[in-house]
Short mmCIF file of N, CA and C and ligand atoms in Angstrom, two decimals:
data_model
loop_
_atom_site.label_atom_id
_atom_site.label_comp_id
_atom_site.label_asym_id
_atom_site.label_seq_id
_atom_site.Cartn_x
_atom_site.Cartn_y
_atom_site.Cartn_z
N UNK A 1 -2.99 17.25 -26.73
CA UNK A 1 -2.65 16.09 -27.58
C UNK A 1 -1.16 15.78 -27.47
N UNK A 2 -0.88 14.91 -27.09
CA UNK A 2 0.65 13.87 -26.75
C UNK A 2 1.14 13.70 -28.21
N UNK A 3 2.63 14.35 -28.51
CA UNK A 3 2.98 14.25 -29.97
C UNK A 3 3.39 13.06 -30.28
N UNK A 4 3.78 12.31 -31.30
CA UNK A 4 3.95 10.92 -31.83
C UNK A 4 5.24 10.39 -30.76
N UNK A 5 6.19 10.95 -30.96
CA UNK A 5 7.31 10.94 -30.08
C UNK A 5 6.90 10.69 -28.46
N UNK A 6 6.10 11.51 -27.89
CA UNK A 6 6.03 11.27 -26.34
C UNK A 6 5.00 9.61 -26.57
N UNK A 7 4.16 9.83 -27.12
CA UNK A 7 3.54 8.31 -27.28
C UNK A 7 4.89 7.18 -27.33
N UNK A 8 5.82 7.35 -28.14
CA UNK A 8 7.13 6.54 -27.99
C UNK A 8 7.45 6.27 -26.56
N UNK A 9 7.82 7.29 -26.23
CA UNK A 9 8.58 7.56 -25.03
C UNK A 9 7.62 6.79 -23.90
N UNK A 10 6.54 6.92 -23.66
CA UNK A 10 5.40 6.37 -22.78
C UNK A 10 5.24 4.96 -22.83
N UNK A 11 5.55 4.40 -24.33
CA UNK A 11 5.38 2.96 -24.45
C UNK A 11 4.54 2.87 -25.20
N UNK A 12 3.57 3.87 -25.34
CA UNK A 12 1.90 4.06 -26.11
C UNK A 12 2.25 2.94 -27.68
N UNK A 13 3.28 3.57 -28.53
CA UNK A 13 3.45 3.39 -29.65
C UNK A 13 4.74 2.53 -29.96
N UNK A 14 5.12 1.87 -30.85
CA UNK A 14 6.25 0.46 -30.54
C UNK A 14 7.00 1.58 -31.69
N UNK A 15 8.52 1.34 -31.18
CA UNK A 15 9.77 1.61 -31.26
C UNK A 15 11.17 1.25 -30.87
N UNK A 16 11.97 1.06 -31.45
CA UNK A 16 13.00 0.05 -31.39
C UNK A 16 14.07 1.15 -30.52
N UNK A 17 13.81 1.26 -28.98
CA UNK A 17 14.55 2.30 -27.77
C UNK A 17 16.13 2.19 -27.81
N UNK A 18 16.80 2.73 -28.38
CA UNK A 18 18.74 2.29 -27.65
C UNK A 18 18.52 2.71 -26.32
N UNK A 19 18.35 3.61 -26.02
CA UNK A 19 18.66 4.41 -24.68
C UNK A 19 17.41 5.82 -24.03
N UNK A 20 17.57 4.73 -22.99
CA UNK A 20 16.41 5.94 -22.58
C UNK A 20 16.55 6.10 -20.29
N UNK A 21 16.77 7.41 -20.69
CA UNK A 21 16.19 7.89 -18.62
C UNK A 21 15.49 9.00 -18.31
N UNK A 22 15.83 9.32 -17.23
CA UNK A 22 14.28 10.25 -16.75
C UNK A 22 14.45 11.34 -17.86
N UNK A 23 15.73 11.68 -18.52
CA UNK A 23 15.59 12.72 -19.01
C UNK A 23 15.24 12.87 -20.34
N UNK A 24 15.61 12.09 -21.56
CA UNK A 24 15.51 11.98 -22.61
C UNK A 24 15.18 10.42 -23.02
N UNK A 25 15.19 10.13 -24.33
CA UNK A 25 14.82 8.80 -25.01
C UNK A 25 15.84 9.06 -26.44
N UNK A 26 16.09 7.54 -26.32
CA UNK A 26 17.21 7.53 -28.28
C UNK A 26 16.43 6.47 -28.98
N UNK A 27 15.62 6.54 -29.77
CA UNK A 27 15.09 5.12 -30.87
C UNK A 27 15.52 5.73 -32.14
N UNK A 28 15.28 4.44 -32.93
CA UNK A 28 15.33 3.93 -34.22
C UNK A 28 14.79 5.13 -35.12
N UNK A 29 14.56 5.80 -35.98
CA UNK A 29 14.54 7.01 -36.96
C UNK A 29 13.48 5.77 -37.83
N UNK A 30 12.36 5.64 -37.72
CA UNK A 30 11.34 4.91 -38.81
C UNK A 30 12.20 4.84 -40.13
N UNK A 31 12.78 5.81 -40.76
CA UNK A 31 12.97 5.73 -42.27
C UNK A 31 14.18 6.39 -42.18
N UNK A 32 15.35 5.36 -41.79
CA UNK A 32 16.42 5.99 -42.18
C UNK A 32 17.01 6.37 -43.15
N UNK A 33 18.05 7.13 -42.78
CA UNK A 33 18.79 7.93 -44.20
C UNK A 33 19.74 7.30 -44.40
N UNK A 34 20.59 6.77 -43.33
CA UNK A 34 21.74 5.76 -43.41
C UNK A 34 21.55 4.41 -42.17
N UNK A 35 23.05 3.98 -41.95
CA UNK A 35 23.03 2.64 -41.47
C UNK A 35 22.70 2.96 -39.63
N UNK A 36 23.17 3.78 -39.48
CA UNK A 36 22.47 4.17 -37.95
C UNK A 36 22.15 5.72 -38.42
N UNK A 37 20.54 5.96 -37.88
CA UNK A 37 19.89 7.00 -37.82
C UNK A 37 19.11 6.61 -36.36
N UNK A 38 19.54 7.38 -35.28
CA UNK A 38 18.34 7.82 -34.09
C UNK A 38 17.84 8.82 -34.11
N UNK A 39 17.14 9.10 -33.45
CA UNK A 39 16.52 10.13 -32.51
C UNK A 39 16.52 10.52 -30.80
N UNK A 40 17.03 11.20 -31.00
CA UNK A 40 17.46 11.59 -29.32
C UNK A 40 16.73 13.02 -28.68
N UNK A 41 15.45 12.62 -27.77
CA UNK A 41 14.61 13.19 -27.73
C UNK A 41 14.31 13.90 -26.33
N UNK A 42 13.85 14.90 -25.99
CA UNK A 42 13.72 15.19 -24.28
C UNK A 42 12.79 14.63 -23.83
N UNK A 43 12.49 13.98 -22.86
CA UNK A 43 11.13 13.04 -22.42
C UNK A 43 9.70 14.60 -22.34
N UNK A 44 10.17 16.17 -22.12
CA UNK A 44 9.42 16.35 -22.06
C UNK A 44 9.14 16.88 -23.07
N UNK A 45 7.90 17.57 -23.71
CA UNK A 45 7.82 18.33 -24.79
C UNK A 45 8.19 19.70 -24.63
N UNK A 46 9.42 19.83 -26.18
CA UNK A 46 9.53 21.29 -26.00
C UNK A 46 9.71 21.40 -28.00
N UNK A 47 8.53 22.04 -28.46
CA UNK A 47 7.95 22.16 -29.98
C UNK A 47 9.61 22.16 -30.81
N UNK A 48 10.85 23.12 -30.50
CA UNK A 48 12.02 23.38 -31.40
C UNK A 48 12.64 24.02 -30.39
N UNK A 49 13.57 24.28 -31.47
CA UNK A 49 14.63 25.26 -30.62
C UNK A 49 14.08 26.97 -30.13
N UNK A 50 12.90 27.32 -31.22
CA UNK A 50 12.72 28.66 -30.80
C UNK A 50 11.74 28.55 -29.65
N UNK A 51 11.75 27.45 -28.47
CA UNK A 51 10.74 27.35 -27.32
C UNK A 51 12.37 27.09 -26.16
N UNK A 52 13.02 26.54 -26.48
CA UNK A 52 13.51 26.43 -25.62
C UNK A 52 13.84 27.43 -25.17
N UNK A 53 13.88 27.31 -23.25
CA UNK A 53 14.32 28.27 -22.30
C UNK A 53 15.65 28.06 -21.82
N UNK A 54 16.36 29.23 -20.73
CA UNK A 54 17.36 29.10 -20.23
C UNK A 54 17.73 27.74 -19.08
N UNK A 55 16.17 27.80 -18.37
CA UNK A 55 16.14 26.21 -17.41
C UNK A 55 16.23 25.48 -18.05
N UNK A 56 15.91 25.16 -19.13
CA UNK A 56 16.56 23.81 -20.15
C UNK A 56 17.89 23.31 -20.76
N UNK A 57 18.69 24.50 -20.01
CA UNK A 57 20.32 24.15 -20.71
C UNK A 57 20.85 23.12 -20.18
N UNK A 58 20.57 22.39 -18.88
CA UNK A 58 21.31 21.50 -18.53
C UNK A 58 20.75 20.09 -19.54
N UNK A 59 19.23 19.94 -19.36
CA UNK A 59 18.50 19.05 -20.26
C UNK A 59 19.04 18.79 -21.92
N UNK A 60 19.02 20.54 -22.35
CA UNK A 60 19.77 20.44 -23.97
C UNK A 60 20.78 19.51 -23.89
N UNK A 61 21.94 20.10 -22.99
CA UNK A 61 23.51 19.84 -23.05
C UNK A 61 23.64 17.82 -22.36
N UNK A 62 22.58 17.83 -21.66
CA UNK A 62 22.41 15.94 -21.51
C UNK A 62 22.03 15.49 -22.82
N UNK A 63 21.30 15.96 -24.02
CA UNK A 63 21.51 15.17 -25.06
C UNK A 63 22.52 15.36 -25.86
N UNK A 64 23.65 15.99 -25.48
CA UNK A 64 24.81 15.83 -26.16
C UNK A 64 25.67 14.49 -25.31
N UNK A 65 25.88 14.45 -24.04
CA UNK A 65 26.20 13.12 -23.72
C UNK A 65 25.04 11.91 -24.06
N UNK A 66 24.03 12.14 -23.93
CA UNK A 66 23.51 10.82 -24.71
C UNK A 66 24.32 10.67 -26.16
N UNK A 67 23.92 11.78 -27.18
CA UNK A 67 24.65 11.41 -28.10
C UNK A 67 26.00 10.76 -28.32
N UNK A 68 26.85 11.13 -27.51
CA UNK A 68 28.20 10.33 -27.45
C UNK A 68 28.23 9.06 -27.02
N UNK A 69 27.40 8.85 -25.62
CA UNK A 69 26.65 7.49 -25.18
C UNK A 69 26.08 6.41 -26.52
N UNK A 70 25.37 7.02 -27.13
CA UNK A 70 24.82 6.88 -28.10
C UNK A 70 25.73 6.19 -29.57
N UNK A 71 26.45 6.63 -29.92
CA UNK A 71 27.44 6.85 -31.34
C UNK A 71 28.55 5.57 -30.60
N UNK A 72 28.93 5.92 -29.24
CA UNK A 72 29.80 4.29 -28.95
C UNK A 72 29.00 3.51 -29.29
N UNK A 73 27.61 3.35 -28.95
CA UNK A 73 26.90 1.98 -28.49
C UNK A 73 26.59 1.94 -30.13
N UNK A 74 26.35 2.31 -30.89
CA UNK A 74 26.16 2.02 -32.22
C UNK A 74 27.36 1.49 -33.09
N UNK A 75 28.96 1.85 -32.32
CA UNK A 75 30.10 1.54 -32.99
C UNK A 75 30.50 2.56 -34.30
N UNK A 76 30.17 4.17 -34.04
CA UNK A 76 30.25 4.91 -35.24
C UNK A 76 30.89 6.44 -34.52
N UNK A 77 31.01 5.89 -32.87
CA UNK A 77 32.02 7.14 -32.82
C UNK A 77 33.48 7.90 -33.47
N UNK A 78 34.28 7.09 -33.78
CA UNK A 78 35.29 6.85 -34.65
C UNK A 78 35.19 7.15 -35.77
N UNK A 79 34.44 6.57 -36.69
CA UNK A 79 34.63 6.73 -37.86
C UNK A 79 33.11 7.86 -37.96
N UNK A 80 32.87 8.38 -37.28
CA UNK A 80 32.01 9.88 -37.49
C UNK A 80 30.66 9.55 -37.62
N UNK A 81 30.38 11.01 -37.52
CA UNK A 81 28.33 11.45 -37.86
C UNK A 81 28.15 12.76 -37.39
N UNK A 82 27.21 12.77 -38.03
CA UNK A 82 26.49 14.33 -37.58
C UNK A 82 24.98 14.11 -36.76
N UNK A 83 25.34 15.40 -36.13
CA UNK A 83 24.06 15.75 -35.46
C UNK A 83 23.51 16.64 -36.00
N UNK A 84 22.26 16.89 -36.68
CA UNK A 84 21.14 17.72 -36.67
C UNK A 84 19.89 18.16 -36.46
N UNK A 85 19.39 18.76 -36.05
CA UNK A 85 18.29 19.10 -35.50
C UNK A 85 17.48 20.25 -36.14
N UNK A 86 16.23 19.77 -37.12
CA UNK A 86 15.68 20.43 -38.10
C UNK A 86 14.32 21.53 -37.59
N UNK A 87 14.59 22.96 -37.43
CA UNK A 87 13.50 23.98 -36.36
C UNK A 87 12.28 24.96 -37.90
N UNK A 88 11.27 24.52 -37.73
CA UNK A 88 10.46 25.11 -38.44
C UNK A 88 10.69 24.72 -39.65
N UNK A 89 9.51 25.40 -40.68
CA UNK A 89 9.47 24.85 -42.29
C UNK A 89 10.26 24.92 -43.26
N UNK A 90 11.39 25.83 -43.20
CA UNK A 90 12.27 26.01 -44.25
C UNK A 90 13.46 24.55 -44.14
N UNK A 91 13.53 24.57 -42.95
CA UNK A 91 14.15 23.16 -42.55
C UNK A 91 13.58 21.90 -42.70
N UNK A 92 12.12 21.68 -43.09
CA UNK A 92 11.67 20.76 -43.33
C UNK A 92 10.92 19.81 -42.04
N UNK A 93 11.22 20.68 -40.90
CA UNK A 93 10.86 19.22 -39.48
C UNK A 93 9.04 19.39 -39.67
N UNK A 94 8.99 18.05 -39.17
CA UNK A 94 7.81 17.22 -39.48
C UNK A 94 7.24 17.17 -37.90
N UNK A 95 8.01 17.22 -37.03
CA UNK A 95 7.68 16.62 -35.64
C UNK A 95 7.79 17.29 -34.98
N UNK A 96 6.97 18.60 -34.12
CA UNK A 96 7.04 19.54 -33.26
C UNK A 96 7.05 18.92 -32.35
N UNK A 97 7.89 18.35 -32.04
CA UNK A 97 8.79 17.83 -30.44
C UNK A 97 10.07 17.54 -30.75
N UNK A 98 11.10 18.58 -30.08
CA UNK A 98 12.81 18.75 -30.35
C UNK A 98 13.22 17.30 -30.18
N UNK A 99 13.84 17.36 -31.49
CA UNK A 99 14.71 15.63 -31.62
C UNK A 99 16.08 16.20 -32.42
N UNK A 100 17.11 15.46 -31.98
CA UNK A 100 18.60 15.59 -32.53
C UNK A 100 18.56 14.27 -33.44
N UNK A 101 18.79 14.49 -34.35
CA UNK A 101 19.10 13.22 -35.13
C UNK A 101 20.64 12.71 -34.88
N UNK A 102 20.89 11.75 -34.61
CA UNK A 102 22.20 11.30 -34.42
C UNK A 102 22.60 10.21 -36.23
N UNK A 103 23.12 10.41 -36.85
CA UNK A 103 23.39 10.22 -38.35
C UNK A 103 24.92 9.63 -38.43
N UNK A 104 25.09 8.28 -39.00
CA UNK A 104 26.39 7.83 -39.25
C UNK A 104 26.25 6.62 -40.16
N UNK A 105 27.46 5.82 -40.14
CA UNK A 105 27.67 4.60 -40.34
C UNK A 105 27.65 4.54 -41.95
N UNK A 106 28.09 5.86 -42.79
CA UNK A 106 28.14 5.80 -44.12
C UNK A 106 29.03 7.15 -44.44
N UNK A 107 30.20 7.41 -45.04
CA UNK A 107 30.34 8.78 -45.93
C UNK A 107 28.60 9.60 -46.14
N UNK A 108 28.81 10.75 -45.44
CA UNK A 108 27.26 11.64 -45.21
C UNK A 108 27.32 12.27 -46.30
N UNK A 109 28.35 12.89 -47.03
CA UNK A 109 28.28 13.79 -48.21
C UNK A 109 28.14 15.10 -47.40
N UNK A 110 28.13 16.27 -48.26
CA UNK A 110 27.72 17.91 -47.72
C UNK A 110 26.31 17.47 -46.88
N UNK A 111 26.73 18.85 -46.32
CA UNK A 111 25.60 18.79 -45.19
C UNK A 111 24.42 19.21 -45.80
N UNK A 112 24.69 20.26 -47.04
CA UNK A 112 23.18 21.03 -47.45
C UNK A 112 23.69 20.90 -49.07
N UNK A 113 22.91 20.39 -49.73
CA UNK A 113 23.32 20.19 -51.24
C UNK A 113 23.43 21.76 -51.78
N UNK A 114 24.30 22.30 -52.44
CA UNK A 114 23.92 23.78 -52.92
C UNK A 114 22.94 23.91 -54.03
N UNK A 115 22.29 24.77 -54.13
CA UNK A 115 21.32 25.25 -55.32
C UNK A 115 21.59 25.92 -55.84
N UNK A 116 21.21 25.72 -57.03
CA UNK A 116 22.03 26.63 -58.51
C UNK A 116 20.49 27.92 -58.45
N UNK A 117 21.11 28.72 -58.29
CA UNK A 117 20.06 30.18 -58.13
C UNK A 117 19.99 30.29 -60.02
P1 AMP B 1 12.09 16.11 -38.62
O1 AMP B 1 11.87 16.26 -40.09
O2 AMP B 1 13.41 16.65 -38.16
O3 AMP B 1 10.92 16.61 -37.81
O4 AMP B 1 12.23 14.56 -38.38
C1 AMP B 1 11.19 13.73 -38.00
C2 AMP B 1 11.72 12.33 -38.09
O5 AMP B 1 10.87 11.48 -37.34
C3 AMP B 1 11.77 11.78 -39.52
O6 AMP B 1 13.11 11.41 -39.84
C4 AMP B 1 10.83 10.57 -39.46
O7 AMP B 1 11.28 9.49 -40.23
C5 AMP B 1 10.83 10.24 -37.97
N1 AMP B 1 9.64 9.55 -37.48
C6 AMP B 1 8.34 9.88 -37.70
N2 AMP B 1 7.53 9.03 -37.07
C7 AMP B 1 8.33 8.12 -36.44
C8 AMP B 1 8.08 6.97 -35.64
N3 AMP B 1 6.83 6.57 -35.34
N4 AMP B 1 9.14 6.28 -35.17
C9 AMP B 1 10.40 6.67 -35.47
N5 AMP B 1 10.69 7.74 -36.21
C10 AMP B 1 9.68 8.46 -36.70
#
């Protein structure tokens, strides 16, 4: 079964693409959190971070230049964003296919709200 994301990537399913080549894909985040939210994705499937292998470092380290690629073409390199990338349930990810969120275009606040124990 082809996860929601590779259906993106294929064309299968409509999504608003910034940037996409043989290696990865950047669209639109359905429900953003702020004024630019992507997704910057590997074209192939790999479930999180605890799958990735050592042959994949060059692939990982290309979605860090997309991301920069990325953050110009949105106009939010400058004035900042974060990247995160959410692995298994305590983190909350929804989409077992590795995606970097690329996050800007607003004051982000803390990265992890603290909890009063
Ligand atoms: P995560 O919680 O890190 O797995 O993030 C999954 C993200 O995928 C969420 O921010 C969703 O809003 C986003 N998402 C889910 N389905 C789609 C879709 N069809 N197109 C774009 N973004 C999506």
């Amino acid at each position: 079964m082809a996860t929601i994301f590779t259906k993106i990537i294929r064309g299968e399913l409509p999504a608003t693409i910034v940037y996409q080549d043989d290696q990865v894909t950047a669209f639109k985040d359905i429900h953003p959190v702020a004024p630019v939210h992507i997704l910057i994705v590997p074209n192939i499937e790999i479930p999180n971070v605890n799958s990735v292998e050592p042959e994949q470092e060059a692939l990982l380290g290309h979605m860090f230049t997309v991301a920069r690629k990325v953050a110009e073409q949105q106009g939010i390199a400058q004035s900042g964003y974060r990247l995160l990338i959410n692995n298994g349930p305590d983190s909350g990810q929804e989409v077992y296919h590795l995606h970097m969120h690329l996050i800007g275009g607003r004051r982000l606040g803390p990265m992890v709200v603290r909890r009063e124990e």
